[in-house]
mmCIF file of C-alpha atoms in Angstrom:
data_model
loop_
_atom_site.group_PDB
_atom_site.id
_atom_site.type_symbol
_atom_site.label_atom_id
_atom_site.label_comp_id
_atom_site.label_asym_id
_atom_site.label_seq_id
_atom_site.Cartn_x
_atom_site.Cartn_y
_atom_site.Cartn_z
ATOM 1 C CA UNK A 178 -66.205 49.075 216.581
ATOM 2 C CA UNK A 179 -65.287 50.028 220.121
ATOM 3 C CA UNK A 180 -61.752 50.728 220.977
ATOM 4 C CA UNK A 181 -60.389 47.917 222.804
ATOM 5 C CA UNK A 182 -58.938 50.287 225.678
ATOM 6 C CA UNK A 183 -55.573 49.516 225.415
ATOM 7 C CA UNK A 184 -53.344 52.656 225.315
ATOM 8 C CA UNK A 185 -52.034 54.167 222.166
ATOM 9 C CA UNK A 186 -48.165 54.199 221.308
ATOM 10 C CA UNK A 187 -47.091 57.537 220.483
ATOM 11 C CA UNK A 188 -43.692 59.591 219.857
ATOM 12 C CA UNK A 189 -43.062 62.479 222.482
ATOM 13 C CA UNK A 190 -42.207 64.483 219.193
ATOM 14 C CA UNK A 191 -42.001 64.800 215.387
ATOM 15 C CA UNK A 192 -37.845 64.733 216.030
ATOM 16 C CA UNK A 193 -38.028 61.648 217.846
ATOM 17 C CA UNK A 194 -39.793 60.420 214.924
ATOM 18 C CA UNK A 195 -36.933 61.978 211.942
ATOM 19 C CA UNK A 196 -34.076 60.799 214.233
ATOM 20 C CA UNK A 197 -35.429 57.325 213.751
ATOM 21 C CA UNK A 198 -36.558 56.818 210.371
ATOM 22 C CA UNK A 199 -33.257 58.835 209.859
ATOM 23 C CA UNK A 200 -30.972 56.357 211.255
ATOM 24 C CA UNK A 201 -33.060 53.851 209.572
ATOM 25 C CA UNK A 202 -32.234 54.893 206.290
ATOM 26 C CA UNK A 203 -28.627 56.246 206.550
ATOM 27 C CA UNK A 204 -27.895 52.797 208.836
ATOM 28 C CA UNK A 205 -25.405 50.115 209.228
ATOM 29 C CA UNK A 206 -27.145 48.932 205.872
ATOM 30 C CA UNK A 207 -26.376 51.943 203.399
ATOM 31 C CA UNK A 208 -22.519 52.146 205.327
ATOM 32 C CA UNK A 209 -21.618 48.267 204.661
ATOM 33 C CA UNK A 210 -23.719 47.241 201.456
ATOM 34 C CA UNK A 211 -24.174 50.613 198.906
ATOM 35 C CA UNK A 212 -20.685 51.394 197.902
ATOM 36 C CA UNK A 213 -20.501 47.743 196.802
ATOM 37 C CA UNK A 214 -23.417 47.513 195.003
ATOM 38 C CA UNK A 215 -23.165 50.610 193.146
ATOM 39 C CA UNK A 216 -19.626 49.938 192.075
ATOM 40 C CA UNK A 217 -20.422 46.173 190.975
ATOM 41 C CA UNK A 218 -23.724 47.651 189.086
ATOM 42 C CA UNK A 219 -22.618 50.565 187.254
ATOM 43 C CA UNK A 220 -22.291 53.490 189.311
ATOM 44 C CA UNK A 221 -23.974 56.039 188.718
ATOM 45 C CA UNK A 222 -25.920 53.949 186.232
ATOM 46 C CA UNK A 223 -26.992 51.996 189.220
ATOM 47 C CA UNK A 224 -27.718 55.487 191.640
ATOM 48 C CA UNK A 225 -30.380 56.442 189.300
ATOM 49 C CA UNK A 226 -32.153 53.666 188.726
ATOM 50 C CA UNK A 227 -31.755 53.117 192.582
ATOM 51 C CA UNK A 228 -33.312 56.739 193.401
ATOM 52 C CA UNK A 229 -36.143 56.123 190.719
ATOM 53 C CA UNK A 230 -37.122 53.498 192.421
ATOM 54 C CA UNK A 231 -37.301 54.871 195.761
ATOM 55 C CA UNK A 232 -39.824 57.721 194.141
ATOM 56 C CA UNK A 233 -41.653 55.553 192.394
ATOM 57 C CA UNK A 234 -42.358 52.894 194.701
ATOM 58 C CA UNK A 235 -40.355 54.013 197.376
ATOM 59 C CA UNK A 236 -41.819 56.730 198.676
ATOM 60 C CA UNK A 237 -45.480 55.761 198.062
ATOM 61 C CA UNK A 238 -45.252 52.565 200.305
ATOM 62 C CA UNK A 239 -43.670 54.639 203.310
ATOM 63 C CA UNK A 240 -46.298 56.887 202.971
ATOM 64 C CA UNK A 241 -48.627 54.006 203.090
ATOM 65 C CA UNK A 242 -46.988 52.531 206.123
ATOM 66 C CA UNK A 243 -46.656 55.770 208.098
ATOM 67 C CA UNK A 244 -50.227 56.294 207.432
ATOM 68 C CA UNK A 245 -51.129 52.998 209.037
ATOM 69 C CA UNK A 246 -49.306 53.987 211.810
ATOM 70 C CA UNK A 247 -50.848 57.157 212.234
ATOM 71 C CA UNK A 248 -54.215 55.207 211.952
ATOM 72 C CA UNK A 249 -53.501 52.054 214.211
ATOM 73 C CA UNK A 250 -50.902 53.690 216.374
ATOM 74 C CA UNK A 251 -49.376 50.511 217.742
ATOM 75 C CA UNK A 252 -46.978 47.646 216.834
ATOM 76 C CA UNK A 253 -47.792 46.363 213.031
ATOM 77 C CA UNK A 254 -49.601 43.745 214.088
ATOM 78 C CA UNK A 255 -51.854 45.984 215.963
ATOM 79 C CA UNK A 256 -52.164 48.442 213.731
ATOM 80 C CA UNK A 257 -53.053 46.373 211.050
ATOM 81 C CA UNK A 258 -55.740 44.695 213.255
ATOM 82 C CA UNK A 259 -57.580 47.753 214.275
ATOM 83 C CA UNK A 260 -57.159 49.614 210.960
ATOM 84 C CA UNK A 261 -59.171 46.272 209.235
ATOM 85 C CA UNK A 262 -61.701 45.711 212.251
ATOM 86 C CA UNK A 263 -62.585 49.748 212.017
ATOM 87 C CA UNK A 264 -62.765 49.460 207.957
ATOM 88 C CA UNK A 265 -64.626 46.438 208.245
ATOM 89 C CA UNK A 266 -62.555 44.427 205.884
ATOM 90 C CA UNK A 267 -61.985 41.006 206.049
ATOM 91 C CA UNK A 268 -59.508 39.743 209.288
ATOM 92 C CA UNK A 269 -57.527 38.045 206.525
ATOM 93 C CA UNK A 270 -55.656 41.353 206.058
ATOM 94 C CA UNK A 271 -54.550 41.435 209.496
ATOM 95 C CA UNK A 272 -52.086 38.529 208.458
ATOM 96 C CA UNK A 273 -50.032 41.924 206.533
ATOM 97 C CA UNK A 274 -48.676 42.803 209.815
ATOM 98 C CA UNK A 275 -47.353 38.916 211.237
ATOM 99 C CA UNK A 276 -45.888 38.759 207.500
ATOM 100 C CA UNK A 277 -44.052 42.617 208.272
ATOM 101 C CA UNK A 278 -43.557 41.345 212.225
ATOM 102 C CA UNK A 279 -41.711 38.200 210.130
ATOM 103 C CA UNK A 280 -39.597 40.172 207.530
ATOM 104 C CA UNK A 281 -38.323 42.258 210.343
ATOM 105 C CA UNK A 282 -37.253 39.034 211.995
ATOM 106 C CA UNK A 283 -35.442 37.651 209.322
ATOM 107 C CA UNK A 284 -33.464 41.304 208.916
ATOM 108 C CA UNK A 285 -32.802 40.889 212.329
ATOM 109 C CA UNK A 286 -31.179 37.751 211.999
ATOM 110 C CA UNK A 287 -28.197 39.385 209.488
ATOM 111 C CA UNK A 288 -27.914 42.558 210.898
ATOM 112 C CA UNK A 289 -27.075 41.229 214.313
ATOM 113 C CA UNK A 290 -24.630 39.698 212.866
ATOM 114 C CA UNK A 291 -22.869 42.602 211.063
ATOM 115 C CA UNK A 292 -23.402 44.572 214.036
ATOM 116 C CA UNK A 293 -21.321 41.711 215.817
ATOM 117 C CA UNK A 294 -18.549 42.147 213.373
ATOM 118 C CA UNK A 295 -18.528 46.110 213.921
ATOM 119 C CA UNK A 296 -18.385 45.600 218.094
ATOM 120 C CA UNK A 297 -15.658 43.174 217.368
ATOM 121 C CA UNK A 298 -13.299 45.548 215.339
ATOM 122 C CA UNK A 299 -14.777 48.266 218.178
ATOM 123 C CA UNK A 300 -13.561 46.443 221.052
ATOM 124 C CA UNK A 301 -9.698 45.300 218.829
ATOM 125 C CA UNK A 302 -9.459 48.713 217.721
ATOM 126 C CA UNK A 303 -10.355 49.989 221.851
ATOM 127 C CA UNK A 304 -7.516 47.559 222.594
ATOM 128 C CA UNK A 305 -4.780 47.348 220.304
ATOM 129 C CA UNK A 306 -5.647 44.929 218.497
ATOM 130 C CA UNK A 307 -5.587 46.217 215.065
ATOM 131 C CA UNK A 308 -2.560 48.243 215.396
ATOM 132 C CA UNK A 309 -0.414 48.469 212.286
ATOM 133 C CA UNK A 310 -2.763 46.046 210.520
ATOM 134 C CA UNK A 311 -2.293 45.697 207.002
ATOM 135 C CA UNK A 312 -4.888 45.647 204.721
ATOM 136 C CA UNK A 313 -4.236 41.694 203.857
ATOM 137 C CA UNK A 314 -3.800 40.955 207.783
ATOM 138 C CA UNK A 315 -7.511 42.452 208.144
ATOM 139 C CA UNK A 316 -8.965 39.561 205.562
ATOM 140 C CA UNK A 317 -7.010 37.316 207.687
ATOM 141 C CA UNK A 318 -8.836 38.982 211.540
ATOM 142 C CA UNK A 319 -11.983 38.812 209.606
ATOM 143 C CA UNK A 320 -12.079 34.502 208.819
ATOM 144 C CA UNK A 321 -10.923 34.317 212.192
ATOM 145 C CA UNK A 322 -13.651 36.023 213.574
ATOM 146 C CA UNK A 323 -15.968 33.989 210.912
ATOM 147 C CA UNK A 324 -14.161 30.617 211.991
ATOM 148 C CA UNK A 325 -14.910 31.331 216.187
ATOM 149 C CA UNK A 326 -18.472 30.136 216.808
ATOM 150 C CA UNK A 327 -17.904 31.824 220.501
ATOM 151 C CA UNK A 328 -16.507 35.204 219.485
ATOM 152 C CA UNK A 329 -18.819 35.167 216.557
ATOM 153 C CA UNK A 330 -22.080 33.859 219.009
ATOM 154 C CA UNK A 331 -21.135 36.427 221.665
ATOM 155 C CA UNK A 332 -20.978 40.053 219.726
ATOM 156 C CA UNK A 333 -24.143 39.006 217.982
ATOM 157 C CA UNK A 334 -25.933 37.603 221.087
ATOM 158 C CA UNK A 335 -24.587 40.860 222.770
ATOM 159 C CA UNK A 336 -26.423 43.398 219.786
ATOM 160 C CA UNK A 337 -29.635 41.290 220.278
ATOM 161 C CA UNK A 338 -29.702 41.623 223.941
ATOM 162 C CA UNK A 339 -29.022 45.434 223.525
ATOM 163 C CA UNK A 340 -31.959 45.523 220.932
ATOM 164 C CA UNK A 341 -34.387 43.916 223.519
ATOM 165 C CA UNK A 342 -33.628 46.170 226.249
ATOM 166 C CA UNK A 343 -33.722 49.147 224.071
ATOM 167 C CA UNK A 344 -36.960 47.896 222.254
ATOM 168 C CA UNK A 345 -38.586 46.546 225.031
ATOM 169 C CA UNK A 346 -38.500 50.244 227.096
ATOM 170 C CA UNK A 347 -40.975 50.965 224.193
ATOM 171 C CA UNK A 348 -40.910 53.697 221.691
ATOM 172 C CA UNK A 349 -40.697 56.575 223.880
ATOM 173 C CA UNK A 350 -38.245 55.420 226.681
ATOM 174 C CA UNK A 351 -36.610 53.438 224.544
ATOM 175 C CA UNK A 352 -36.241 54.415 220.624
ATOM 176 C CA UNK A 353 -36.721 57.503 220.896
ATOM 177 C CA UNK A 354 -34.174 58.619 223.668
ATOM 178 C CA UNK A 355 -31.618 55.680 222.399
ATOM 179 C CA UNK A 356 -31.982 57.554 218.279
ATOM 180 C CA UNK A 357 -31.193 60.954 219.977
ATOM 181 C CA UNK A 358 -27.654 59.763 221.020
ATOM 182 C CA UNK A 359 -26.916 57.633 218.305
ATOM 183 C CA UNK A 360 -27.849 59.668 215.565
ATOM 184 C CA UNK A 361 -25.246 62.382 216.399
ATOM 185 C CA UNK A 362 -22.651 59.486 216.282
ATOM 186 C CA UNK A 363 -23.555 58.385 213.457
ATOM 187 C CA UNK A 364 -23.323 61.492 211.747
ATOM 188 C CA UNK A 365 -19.832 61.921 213.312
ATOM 189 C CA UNK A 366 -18.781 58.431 212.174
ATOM 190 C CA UNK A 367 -19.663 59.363 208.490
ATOM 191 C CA UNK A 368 -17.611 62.855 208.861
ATOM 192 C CA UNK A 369 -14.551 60.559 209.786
ATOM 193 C CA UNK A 370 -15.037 58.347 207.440
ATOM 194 C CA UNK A 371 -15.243 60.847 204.929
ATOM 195 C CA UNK A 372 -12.993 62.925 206.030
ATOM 196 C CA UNK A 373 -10.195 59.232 206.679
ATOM 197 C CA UNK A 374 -11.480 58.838 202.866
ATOM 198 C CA UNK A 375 -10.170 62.036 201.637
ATOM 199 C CA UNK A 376 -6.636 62.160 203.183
ATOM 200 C CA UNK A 377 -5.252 58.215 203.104
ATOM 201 C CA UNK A 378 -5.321 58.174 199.374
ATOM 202 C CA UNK A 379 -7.405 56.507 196.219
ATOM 203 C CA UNK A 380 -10.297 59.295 197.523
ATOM 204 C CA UNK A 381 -10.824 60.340 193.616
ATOM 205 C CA UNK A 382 -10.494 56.234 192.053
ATOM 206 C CA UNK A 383 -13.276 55.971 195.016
ATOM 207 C CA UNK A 384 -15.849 58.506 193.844
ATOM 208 C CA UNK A 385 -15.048 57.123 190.348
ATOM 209 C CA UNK A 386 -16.021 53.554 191.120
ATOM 210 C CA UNK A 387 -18.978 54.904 192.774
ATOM 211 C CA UNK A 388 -20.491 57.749 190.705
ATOM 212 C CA UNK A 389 -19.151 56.835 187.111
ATOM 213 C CA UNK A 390 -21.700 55.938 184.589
ATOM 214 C CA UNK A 391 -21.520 52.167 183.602
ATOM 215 C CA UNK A 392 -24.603 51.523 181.545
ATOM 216 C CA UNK A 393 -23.109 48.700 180.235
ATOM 217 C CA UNK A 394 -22.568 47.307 183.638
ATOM 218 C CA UNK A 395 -26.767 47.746 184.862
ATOM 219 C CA UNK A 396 -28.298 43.923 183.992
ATOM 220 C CA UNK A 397 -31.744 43.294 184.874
ATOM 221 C CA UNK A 398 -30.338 41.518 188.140
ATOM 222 C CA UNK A 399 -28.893 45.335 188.813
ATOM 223 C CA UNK A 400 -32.176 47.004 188.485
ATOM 224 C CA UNK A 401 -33.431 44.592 190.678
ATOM 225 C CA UNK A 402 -31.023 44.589 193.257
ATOM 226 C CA UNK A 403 -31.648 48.907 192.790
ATOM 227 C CA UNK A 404 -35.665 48.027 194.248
ATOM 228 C CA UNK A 405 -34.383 45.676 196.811
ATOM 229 C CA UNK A 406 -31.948 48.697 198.144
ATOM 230 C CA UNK A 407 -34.674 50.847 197.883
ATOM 231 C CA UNK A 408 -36.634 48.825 200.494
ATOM 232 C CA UNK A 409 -33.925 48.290 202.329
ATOM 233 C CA UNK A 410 -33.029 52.047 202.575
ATOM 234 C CA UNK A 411 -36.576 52.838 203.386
ATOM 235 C CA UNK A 412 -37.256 50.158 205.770
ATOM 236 C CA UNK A 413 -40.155 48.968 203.878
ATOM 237 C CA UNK A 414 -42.133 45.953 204.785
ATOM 238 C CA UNK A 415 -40.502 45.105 207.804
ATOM 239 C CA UNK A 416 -42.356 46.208 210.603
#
């Protein structure tokens, strides 16, 4: 079928490219949601079923997906498109990509929310605000947040305007250039954490609730929420 003219999205480099799927997998996600998973479904019970699935069916599906890309070489719904209309399959499977443009939406909905919540702490912490806090008093900062529908409305509407304008700059002016800042502070965000971790205290009971194997603790509802993480970590079937 001839090519409908329209120019090809592309990343500048292969870094561009690791920076993002990267940051992708080690996100906000992983940071705010693993630790209390693992530790509520076994441990390291939990991590291995978790990294079994990511092989399994993990890893296969990525490959899939990054090989549509490579194919279609636009957004998902695009890609999808022209990948079906040069197969000459039926346009029914062009539906995949408004069903991934869809599931990407609805993760969008959350995470601008728990991006909200980490601006908010940003901008108390920037400010005083959470000086000499106690762990209790924090419990107490975070209903308040919950309870203000204008505190709460403006962080979140603030990380989806920031989303737009980086999104909307496209993948090379504006993914890839935004990952190659962020990236490096996220890695340094992770070195203080770990490194806070370590030196306040309770660093070992930590590792313990994390890593410990708790067989007993895996139910079926663990192993599933282990393939649901997977995705999650990977991204998968979401646009």
């Amino acid at each position: 079928m001839a090519s409908s003219g329209q120019p090809r999205i592309q990343w500048l480099g292969r870094w561009g490219f690791m920076l993002a799927a990267t940051g992708s997998a080690v996100g906000l996600g992983n940071i705010w949601k693993f630790p209390y998973i693992t530790g509520e479904y076994g441990g390291g019970a939990f991590v291995l079923v978790y990294l079994a699935c990511i092989l399994a069916v993990g890893v296969p599906v990525m490959m899939t997906e990054i090989a549509f890309g490579r194919r279609g070489r636009g957004s998902p719904i695009d890609a999808i498109r022209r990948v079906v209309n040069e197969s000459g399959r039926s346009s029914m499977w062009s539906l995949i990509g408004w069903m991934a443009m869809l599931c990407g939406f609805m993760v969008l909905s959350f995470y601008v929310v728990v991006a909200g919540w980490s601006f908010s702490y940003l901008w108390k912490m920037l400010t005083g605000g959470l000086a000499g806090t106690s762990v209790d008093e924090m419990a107490a900062v975070f209903g308040a947040n919950n309870a203000n529908p204008i505190t709460l409305g403006g962080w979140s509407t603030l990380v989806t305007l920031l989303t737009m304008i980086i999104v909307g700059k496209g993948v090379q002016e504006g993914i890839e250039k935004s990952v190659s800042w962020m990236m490096p502070g996220l890695v340094l965000m992770l070195v203080l954490l770990i490194g806070f971790g370590m030196f306040s205290g309770g660093f070992g009971d930590a590792v313990d609730f994390l890593f410990s194997f708790k067989a007993g603790s895996l139910s079926s509802e663990g192993m599933l929420a282990a393939l649901g993480h997977a995705f999650f970590t990977l991204s998968l079937a979401s646009g």
